[in-house]
Short mmCIF file of C-alpha atoms in Angstrom, two decimals:
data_model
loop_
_atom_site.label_atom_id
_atom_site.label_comp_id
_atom_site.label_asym_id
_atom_site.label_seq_id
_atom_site.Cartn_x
_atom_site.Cartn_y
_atom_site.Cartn_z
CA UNK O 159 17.06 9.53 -24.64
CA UNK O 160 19.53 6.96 -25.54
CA UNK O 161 19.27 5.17 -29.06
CA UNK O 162 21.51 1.90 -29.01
CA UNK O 163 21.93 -0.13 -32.35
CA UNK O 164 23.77 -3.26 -31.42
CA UNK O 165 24.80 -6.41 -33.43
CA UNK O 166 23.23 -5.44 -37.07
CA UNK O 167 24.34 -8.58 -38.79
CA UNK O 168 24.94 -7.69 -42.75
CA UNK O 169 21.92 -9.20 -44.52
CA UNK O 170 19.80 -9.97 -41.55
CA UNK O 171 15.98 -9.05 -42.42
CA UNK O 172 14.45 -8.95 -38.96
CA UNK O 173 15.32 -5.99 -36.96
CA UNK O 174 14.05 -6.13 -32.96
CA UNK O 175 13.52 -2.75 -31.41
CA UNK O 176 12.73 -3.19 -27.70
CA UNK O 177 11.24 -0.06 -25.47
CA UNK O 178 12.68 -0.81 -22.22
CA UNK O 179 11.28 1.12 -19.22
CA UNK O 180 14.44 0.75 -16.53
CA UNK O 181 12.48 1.99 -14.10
CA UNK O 182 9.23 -0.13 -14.22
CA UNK O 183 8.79 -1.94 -11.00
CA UNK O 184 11.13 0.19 -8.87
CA UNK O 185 14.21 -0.55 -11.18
CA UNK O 186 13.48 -4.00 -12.34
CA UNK O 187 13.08 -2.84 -15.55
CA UNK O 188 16.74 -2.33 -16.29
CA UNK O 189 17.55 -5.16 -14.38
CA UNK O 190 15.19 -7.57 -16.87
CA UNK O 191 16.85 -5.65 -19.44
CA UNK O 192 20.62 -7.03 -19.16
CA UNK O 193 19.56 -10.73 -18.68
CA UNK O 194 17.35 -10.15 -22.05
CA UNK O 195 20.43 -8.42 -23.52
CA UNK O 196 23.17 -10.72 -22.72
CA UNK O 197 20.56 -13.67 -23.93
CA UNK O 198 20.25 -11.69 -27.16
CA UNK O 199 23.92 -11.33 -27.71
CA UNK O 200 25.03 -14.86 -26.75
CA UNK O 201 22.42 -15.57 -29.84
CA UNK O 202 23.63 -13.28 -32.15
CA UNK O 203 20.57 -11.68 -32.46
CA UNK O 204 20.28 -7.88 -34.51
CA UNK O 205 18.13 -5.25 -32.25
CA UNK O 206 18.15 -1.95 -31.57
CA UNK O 207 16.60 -0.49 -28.01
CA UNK O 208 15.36 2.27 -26.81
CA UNK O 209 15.16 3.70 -23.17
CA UNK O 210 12.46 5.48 -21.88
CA UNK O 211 13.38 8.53 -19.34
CA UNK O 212 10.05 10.42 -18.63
CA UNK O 213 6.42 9.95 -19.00
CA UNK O 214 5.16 10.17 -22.78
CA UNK O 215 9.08 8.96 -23.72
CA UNK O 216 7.08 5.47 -25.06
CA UNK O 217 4.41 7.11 -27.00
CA UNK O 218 7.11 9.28 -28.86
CA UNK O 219 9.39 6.46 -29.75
CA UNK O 220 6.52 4.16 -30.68
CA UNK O 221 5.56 6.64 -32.77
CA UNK O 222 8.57 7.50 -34.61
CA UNK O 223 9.50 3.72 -34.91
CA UNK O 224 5.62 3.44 -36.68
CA UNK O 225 5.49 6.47 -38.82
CA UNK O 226 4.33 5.52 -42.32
CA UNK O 227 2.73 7.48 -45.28
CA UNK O 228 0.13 6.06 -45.88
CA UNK O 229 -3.31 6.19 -44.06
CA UNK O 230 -3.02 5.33 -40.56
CA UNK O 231 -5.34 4.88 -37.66
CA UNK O 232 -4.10 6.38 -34.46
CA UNK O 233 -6.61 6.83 -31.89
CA UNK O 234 -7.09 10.35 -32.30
CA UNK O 235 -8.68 9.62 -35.97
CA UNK O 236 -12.18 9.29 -33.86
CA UNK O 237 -14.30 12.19 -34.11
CA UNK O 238 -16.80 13.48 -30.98
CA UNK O 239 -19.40 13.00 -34.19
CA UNK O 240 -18.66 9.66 -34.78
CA UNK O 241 -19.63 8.68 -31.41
CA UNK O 242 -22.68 10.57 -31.28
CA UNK O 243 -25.81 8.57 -31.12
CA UNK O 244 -26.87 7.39 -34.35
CA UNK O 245 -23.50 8.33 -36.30
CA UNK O 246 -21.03 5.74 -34.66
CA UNK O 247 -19.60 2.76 -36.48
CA UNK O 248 -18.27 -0.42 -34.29
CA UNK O 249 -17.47 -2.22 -37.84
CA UNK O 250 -14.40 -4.33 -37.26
CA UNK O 251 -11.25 -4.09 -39.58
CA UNK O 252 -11.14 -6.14 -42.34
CA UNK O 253 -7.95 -8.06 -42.62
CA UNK O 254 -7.00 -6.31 -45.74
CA UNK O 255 -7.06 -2.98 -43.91
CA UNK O 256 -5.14 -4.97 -40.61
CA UNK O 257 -2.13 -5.79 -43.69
CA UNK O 258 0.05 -9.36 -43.66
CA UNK O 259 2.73 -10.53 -41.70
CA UNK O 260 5.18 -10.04 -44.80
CA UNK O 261 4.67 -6.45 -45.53
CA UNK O 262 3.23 -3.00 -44.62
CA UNK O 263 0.22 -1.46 -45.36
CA UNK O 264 -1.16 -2.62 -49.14
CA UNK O 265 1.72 -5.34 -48.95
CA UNK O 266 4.74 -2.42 -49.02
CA UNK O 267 7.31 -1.45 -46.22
CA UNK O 268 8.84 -3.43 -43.91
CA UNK O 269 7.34 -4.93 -40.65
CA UNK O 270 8.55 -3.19 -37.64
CA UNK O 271 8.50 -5.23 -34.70
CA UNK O 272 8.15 -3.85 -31.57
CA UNK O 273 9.07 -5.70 -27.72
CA UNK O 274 8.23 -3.73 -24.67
CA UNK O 275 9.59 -4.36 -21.83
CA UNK O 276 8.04 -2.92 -18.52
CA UNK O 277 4.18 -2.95 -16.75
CA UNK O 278 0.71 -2.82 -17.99
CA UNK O 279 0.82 1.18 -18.40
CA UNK O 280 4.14 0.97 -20.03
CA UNK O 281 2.33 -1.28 -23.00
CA UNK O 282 -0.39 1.51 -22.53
CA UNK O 283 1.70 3.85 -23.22
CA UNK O 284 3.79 2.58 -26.15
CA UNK O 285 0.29 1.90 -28.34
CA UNK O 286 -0.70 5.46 -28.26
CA UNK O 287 1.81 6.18 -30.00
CA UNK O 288 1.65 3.18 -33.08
CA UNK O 289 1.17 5.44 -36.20
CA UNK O 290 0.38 2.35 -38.61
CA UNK O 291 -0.42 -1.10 -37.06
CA UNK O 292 -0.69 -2.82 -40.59
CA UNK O 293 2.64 -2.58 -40.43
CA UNK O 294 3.71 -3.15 -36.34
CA UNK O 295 4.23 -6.10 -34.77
CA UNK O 296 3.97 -6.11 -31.26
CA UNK O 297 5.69 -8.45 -28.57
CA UNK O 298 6.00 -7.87 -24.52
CA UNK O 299 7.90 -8.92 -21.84
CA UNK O 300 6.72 -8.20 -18.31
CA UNK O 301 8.21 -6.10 -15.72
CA UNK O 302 5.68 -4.73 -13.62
CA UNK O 303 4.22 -5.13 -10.35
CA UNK O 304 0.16 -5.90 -11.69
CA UNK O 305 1.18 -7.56 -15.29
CA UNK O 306 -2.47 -8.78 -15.86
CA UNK O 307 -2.08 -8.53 -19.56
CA UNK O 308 0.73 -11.21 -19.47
CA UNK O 309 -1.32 -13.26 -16.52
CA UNK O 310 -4.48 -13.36 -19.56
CA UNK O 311 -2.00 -14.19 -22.16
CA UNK O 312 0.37 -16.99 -20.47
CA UNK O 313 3.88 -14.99 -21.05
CA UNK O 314 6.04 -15.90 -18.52
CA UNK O 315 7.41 -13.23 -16.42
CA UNK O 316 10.89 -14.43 -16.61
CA UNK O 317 12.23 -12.26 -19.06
CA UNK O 318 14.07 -14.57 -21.08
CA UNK O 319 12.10 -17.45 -21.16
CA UNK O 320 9.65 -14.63 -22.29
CA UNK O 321 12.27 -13.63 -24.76
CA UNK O 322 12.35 -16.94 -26.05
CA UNK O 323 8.86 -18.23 -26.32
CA UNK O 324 8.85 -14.85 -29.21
CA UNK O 325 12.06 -15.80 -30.51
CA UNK O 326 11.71 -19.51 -31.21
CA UNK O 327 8.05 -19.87 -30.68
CA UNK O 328 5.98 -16.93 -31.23
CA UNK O 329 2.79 -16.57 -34.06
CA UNK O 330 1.06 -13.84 -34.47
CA UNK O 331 -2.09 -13.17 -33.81
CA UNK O 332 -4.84 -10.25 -34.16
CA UNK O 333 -5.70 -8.91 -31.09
CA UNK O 334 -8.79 -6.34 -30.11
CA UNK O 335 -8.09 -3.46 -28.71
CA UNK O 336 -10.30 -0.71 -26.95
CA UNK O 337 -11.04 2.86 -27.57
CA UNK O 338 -11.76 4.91 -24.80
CA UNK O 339 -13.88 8.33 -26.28
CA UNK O 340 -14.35 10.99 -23.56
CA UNK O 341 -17.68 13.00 -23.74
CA UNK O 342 -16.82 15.01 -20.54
CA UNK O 343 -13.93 15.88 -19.14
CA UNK O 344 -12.23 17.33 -16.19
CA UNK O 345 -9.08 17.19 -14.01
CA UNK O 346 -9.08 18.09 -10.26
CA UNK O 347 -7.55 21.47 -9.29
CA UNK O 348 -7.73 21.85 -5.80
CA UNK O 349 -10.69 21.05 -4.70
CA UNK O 350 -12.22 22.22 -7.56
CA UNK O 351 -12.77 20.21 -11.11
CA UNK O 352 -11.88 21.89 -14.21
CA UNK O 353 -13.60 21.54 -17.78
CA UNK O 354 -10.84 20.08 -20.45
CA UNK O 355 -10.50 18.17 -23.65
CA UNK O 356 -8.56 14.73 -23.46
CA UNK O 357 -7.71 12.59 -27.10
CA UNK O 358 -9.31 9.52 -27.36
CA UNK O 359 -7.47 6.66 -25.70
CA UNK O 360 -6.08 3.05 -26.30
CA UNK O 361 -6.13 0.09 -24.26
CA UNK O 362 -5.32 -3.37 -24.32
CA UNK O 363 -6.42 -4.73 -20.56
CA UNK O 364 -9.44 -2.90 -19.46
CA UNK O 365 -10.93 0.83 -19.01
CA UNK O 366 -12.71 1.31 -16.18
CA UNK O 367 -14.67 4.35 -14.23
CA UNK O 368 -15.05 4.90 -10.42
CA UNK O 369 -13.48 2.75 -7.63
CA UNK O 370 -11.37 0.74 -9.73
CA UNK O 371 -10.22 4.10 -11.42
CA UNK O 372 -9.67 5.38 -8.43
CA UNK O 373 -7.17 2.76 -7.10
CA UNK O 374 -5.14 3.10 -10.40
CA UNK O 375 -5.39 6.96 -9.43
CA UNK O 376 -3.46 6.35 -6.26
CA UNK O 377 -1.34 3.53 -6.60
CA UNK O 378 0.16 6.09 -9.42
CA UNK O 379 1.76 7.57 -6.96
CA UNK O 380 1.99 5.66 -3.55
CA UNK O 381 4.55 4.47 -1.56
CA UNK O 382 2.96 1.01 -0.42
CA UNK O 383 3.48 0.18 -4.40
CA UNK O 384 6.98 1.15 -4.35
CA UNK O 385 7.46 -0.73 -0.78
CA UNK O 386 5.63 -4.11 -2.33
CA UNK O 387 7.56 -3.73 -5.63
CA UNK O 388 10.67 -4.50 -3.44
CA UNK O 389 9.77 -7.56 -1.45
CA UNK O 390 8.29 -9.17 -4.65
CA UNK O 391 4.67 -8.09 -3.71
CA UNK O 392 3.76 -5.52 -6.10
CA UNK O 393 0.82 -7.51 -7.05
CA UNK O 394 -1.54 -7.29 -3.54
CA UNK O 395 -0.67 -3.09 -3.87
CA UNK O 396 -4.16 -2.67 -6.00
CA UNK O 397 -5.74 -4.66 -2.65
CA UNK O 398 -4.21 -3.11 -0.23
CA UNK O 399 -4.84 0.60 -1.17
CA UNK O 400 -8.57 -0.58 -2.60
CA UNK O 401 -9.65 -1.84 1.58
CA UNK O 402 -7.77 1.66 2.43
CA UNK O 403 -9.97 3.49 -0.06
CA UNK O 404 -13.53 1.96 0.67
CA UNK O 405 -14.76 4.07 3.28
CA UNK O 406 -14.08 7.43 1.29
CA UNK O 407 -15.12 6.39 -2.38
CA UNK O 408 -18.24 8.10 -3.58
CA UNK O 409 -20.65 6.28 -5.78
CA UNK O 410 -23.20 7.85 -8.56
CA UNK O 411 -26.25 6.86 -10.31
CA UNK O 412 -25.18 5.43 -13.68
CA UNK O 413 -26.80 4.21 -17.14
CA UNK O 414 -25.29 2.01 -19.27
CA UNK O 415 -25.83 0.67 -22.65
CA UNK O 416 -24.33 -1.60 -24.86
CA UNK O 417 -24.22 -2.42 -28.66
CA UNK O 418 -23.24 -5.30 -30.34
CA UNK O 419 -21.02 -5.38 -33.95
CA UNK O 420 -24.39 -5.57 -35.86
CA UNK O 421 -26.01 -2.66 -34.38
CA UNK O 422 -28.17 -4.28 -31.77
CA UNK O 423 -28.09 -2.70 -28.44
CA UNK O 424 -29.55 -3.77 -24.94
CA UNK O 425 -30.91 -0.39 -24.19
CA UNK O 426 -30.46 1.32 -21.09
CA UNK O 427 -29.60 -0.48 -17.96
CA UNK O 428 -29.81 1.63 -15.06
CA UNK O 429 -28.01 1.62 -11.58
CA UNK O 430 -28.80 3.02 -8.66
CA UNK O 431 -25.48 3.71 -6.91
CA UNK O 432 -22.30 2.88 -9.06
CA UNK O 433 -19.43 2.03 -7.29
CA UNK O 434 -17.16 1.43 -10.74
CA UNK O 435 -17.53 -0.42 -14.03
CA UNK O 436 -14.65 -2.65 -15.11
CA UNK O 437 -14.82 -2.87 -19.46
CA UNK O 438 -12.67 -5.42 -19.87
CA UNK O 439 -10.61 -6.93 -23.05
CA UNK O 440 -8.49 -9.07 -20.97
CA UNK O 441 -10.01 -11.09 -17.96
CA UNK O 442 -7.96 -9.50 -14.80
CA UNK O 443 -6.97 -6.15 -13.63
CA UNK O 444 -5.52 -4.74 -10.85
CA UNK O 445 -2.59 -7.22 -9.99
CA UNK O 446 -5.18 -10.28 -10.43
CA UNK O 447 -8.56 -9.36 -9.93
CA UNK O 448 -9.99 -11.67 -12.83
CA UNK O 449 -13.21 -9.47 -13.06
CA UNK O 450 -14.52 -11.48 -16.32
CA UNK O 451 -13.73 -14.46 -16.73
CA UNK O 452 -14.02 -15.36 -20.20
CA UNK O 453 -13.18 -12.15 -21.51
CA UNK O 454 -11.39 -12.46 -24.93
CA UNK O 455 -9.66 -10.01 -26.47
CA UNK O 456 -9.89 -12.22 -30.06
CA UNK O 457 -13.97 -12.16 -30.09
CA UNK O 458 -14.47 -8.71 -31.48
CA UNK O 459 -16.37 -7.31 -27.96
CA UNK O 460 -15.64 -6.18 -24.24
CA UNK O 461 -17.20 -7.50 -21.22
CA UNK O 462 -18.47 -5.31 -18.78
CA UNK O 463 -18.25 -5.81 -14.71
CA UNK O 464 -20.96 -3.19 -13.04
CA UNK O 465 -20.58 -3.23 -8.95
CA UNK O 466 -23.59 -0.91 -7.74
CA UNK O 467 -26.21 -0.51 -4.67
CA UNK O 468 -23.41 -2.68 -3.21
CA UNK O 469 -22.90 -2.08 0.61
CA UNK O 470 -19.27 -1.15 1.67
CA UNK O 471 -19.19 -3.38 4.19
CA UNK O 472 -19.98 -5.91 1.81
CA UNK O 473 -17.63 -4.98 -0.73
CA UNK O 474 -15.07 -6.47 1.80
CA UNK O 475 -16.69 -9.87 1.30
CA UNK O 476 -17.35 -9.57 -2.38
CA UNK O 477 -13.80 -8.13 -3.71
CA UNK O 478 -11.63 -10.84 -2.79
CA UNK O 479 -13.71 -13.47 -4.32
CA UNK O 480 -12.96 -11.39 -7.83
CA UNK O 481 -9.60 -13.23 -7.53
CA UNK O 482 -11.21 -16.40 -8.85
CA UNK O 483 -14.32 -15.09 -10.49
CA UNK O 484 -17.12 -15.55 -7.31
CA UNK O 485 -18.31 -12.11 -7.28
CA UNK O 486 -21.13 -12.77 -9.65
CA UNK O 487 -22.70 -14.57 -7.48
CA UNK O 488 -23.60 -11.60 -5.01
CA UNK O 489 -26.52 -8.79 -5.41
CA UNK O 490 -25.51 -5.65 -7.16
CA UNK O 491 -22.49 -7.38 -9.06
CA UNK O 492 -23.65 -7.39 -13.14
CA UNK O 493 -21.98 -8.06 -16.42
CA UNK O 494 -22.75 -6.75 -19.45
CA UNK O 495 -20.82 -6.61 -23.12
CA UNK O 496 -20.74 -5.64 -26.56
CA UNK O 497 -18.56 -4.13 -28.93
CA UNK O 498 -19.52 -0.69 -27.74
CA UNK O 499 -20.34 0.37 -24.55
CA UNK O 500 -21.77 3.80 -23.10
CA UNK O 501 -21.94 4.59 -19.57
CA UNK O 502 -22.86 8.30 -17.96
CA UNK O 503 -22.72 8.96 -14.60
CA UNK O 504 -24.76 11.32 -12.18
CA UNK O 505 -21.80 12.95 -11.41
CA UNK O 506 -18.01 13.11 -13.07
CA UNK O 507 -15.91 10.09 -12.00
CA UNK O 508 -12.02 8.99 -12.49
CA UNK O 509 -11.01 6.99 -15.55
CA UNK O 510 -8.44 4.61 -16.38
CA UNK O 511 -7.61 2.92 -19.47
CA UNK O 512 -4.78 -0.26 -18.58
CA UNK O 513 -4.14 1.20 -14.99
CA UNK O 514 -3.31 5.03 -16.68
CA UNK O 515 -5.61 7.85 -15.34
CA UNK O 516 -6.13 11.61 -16.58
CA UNK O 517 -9.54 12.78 -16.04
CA UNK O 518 -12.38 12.39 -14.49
CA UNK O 519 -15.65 11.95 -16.74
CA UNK O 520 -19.39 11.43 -16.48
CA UNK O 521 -19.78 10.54 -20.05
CA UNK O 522 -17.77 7.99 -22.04
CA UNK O 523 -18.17 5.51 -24.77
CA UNK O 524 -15.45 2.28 -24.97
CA UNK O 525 -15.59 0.86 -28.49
CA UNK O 526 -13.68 -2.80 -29.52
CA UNK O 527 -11.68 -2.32 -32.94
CA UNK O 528 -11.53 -5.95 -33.58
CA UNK O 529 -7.97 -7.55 -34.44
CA UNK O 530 -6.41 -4.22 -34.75
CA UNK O 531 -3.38 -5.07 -33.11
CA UNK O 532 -0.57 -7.59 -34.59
CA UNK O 533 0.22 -9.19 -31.19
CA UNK O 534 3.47 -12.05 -31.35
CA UNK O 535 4.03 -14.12 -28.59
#
């Protein structure tokens, strides 16, 4: 793990530490990085960064970087109990509890601003780890072959005019983020699923269970992603391996239900034959799919895309049109929101939270912790 303080001017308040994944986008990552670097030292500009080797690499730096001593929300603070029926809490944070921009939790410690630079599941990875966001600042610059959460929020995906819009333009603002609780879990051994615990789980883009989930699943670890990450593609690989995938993806009865900040729910919504269920902070997934549009992640609750009793042949009309928004228009395609949703399944199905999948579940509950997150761009 390298650890590379560079350029610490004497006096200079603001420290930058940027998590660079150098091998996000089949090496573009380190490539983004020296442009961003020599840009930073033709400024003058004091940083420190951090490379990431291995999977869970971000989590444990973001972590460290984040540690404070006073209370802290991580999301492994939420309790199985508190998600029980009747026991769980979608109250936002109030902006005393979120802290300023000029100090750390009840106005003490210093800020510590944090710039990642690689794809959606890199960002996914580094907030896991944020031990105290009163007192993080967070800042990306894309990398990756999908990079929906920079489509959603306008950040260019040239890395220094990226760099620049947070360097001589950037405000903060507070931005949701969602909670992924598992009920159920399992992971796939063989043929055979297993019975396992999994920690709660961040996101910043979307969660999602079935298809979708599914696509993450493979494009995880498939070749065609690696192949379209080279000819400046990587963006139609979530396409491409969800038409390979359609006529082998299962699909299970489903109820869903959603609750609003107040406490109001819907009550159950049933569905015959779930194909997947896109909760979503941001308005696009999967390289571009804008599956919501109109989803905000600054309005305190998560929109839901259902796809169900859907034929496949169908779904080959009905998933391109998600590039612009036209799949609501078709039978069996539903949205739903709230700032806590529940949705079981007939049988276990794969999650994803931003793109990242490890289990399979036929019981989860998202939740929306309004503001939470100190995003600067």
């Amino acid at each position: 793990m390298a650890l590379s303080p560079v350029r610490t001017k004497e006096g200079d308040a603001h420290m930058y530490h940027f998590l660079v994944n150098p091998s996000s986008c089949s090496g573009r990552g380190g490539k983004y990085w020296e442009l961003v670097k020599k840009t930073l030292e033709e400024k003058g500009i004091s940083y420190q960064v951090h490379f990431s080797e291995k999977t869970g690499d971000m989590e444990r730096l973001a972590a460290e970087l984040t540690q404070s001593r006073t209370a802290q929300f991580s999301a492994a603070q939420f309790s199985a109990a508190q998600f029980s029926a009747g026991q769980f809490s979608a109250a936002p944070f109030s902006a005393g509890q979120r802290g300023s921009a000029q100090g750390g939790p009840d106005g003490g410690g210093e800020t510590v601003h944090l710039i990642v630079l690689g794809g959606d599941g890199t960002v996914n990875e580094a907030i896991q780890g944020i031990q105290d966001f009163k007192r993080t600042r967070f800042s990306f610059i894309p990398t990756g072959s999908s990079n929906d959460l920079a489509r959603d929020m306008g950040i260019s995906r040239d890395p220094v005019k990226a760099l620049l819009q947070i360097l001589e333009h950037g405000r903060e603002r507070p931005m949701d983020v969602g909670v992924l609780h598992y009920h159920t879990a399992w992971e796939l051994q063989g043929r055979s699923l297993r019975k396992v615990s999994r920690p709660d789980r961040l996101f910043l883009v979307s969660c999602g269970i079935g298809f979708d989930a599914g696509v993450c699943r493979k494009a995880m670890s498939s070749r065609l992603k690696d192949l379209l990450n080279r000819v400046g593609l990587g963006k139609l690989t979530y396409l491409g391996i969800a038409l390979n995938m359609l006529l082998t993806s299962g699909k299970a009865g489903a109820v869903l239900e959603t609750e609003e900040e107040g406490g109001k729910g819907s009550g159950p919504v049933s569905i015959g034959r779930l194909m997947f269920a896109a909760v979503m902070n941001h308005q696009y997934e999967g390289g571009g799919f804008r599956f919501c549009p109109g989803a905000d992640a600054f309005d305190g609750r998560l929109d839901v895309c259902a796809v169900g009793d859907v034929p496949k042949w169908k779904v080959l009309l009905v998933l391109p049109t998600a590039f612009w928004g036209g799949h609501f228009r078709f039978r069996g395609v539903e949205r739903h929101g709230g700032s806590r949703i529940r949705i079981r399944t007939r049988q276990p199905l794969w999650v994803h939270t931003d793109g990242e999948v490890t289990a399979l579940s036929d019981d989860i509950t998202v939740n929306c912790r309004r503001g939470l997150l100190r995003f600067y761009a």
